[in-house]
């Protein structure tokens, strides 16, 4: 009986650690000072098989996660950074955009349009 209680406690601790990390809203962007600067806007996109149109009047830090999402960034948006994770996400940016790009996960693509 004691080992069952101990095992249950270990399992609960493991699940508690996993859920606290996945609920974090901190974005670690490469752009220095973006998190505290009112000239920057961070837009977080996620989900599964969603389509998004993104635009901003500020310098944009775009964070894309989830699976098989398609994101279109407006040509007039000042795109400073794209951070991608997850699986099979696709981000379309203008040929005029020159953001910093950080990709992780699997099959995440950033394509340019004219």
Coordinates of C-alpha atoms in Angstrom, one line a residue:
X1 CA 0.0 0.0 0.0
X2 CA 2.8 2.5 0.8
X3 CA 4.5 2.0 -2.6
X4 CA 1.1 2.8 -4.3
X5 CA 0.8 6.1 -2.5
X6 CA 4.4 6.9 -3.3
X7 CA 3.9 6.0 -7.0
X8 CA 0.8 8.2 -7.2
X9 CA 2.7 11.1 -5.6
X10 CA 5.5 10.8 -8.2
X11 CA 3.0 10.7 -11.1
X12 CA 1.1 13.7 -9.8
X13 CA 4.4 15.7 -9.5
X14 CA 5.4 14.8 -13.0
X15 CA 2.0 15.9 -14.4
X16 CA 2.1 19.1 -12.4
X17 CA 5.4 20.0 -13.8
X18 CA 4.3 19.3 -17.4
X19 CA 1.1 21.4 -17.1
X20 CA 2.9 24.4 -15.6
X21 CA 5.4 24.6 -18.4
X22 CA 2.8 24.3 -21.2
X23 CA 0.7 27.0 -19.7
X24 CA 3.5 29.5 -19.7
X25 CA 2.9 32.6 -21.8
X26 CA 6.4 34.0 -21.8
X27 CA 7.8 34.5 -25.3
X28 CA 11.5 34.4 -25.7
X29 CA 12.0 36.6 -28.7
X30 CA 15.4 37.4 -30.2
X31 CA 14.5 41.1 -30.6
X32 CA 16.1 42.9 -27.7
X33 CA 13.7 44.9 -25.6
X34 CA 10.6 43.8 -27.6
X35 CA 8.7 42.6 -24.5
X36 CA 8.8 46.0 -22.7
X37 CA 8.8 48.3 -25.7
X38 CA 5.4 49.8 -26.7
X39 CA 6.6 50.0 -30.3
X40 CA 6.5 46.2 -30.6
X41 CA 3.5 43.9 -30.7
X42 CA 3.7 40.2 -30.1
X43 CA 1.0 38.0 -31.7
X44 CA 0.8 34.4 -30.8
X45 CA -0.9 32.0 -33.2
X46 CA -1.8 28.4 -32.4
X47 CA -4.3 25.7 -32.7
X48 CA -4.8 22.9 -35.3
X49 CA -5.6 23.5 -39.0
X50 CA -6.4 27.2 -38.6
X51 CA -6.0 30.0 -41.1
X52 CA -4.9 33.5 -39.9
X53 CA -4.4 36.9 -41.5
X54 CA -2.0 39.0 -39.4
X55 CA -1.3 42.7 -39.5
X56 CA -0.1 45.3 -37.1
X57 CA 0.7 49.0 -36.9
X58 CA 3.7 48.3 -34.7
X59 CA 6.8 46.3 -35.2
X60 CA 5.5 42.7 -35.1
X61 CA 7.0 39.6 -33.3
X62 CA 5.0 36.7 -34.7
X63 CA 4.9 33.4 -32.7
X64 CA 3.4 30.4 -34.4
X65 CA 2.8 27.1 -32.7
X66 CA 0.4 24.2 -33.0
X67 CA -0.1 22.0 -36.1
X68 CA -0.9 22.6 -39.7
X69 CA -1.8 26.3 -39.4
X70 CA -1.5 28.7 -42.3
X71 CA -0.6 32.4 -41.4
X72 CA -0.6 35.3 -43.9
X73 CA 1.3 38.4 -42.8
X74 CA 0.1 41.6 -44.4
X75 CA 2.6 43.3 -46.7
X76 CA 2.3 46.7 -44.9
X77 CA 3.2 45.2 -41.5
X78 CA 6.7 45.8 -40.1
X79 CA 7.6 42.2 -39.3
X80 CA 10.7 42.1 -37.1
X81 CA 10.7 38.4 -36.0
X82 CA 9.0 35.1 -36.7
X83 CA 9.3 32.3 -34.1
X84 CA 7.9 28.9 -35.2
X85 CA 7.4 25.6 -33.4
X86 CA 5.0 22.8 -33.7
X87 CA 4.4 20.7 -36.8
X88 CA 3.5 21.5 -40.4
X89 CA 2.9 25.2 -39.9
X90 CA 3.2 27.6 -42.9
X91 CA 3.8 31.3 -42.7
X92 CA 3.5 33.5 -45.8
X93 CA 5.5 36.8 -45.6
X94 CA 6.0 39.5 -48.3
X95 CA 9.2 39.6 -50.3
X96 CA 9.7 43.0 -48.7
X97 CA 9.9 41.5 -45.2
X98 CA 13.3 40.7 -43.7
X99 CA 12.6 39.4 -40.2
X100 CA 14.7 37.4 -37.9
X101 CA 13.5 33.8 -38.1
X102 CA 13.7 31.0 -35.6
X103 CA 12.2 27.6 -36.5
X104 CA 11.9 24.5 -34.5
X105 CA 9.6 21.5 -34.6
X106 CA 8.9 19.5 -37.8
X107 CA 8.0 20.6 -41.3
X108 CA 7.5 24.3 -40.5
X109 CA 7.9 26.6 -43.5
X110 CA 8.2 30.3 -44.2
X111 CA 7.4 31.3 -47.8
X112 CA 7.6 34.6 -49.5
X113 CA 5.0 36.1 -51.8
X114 CA 5.3 39.2 -54.1

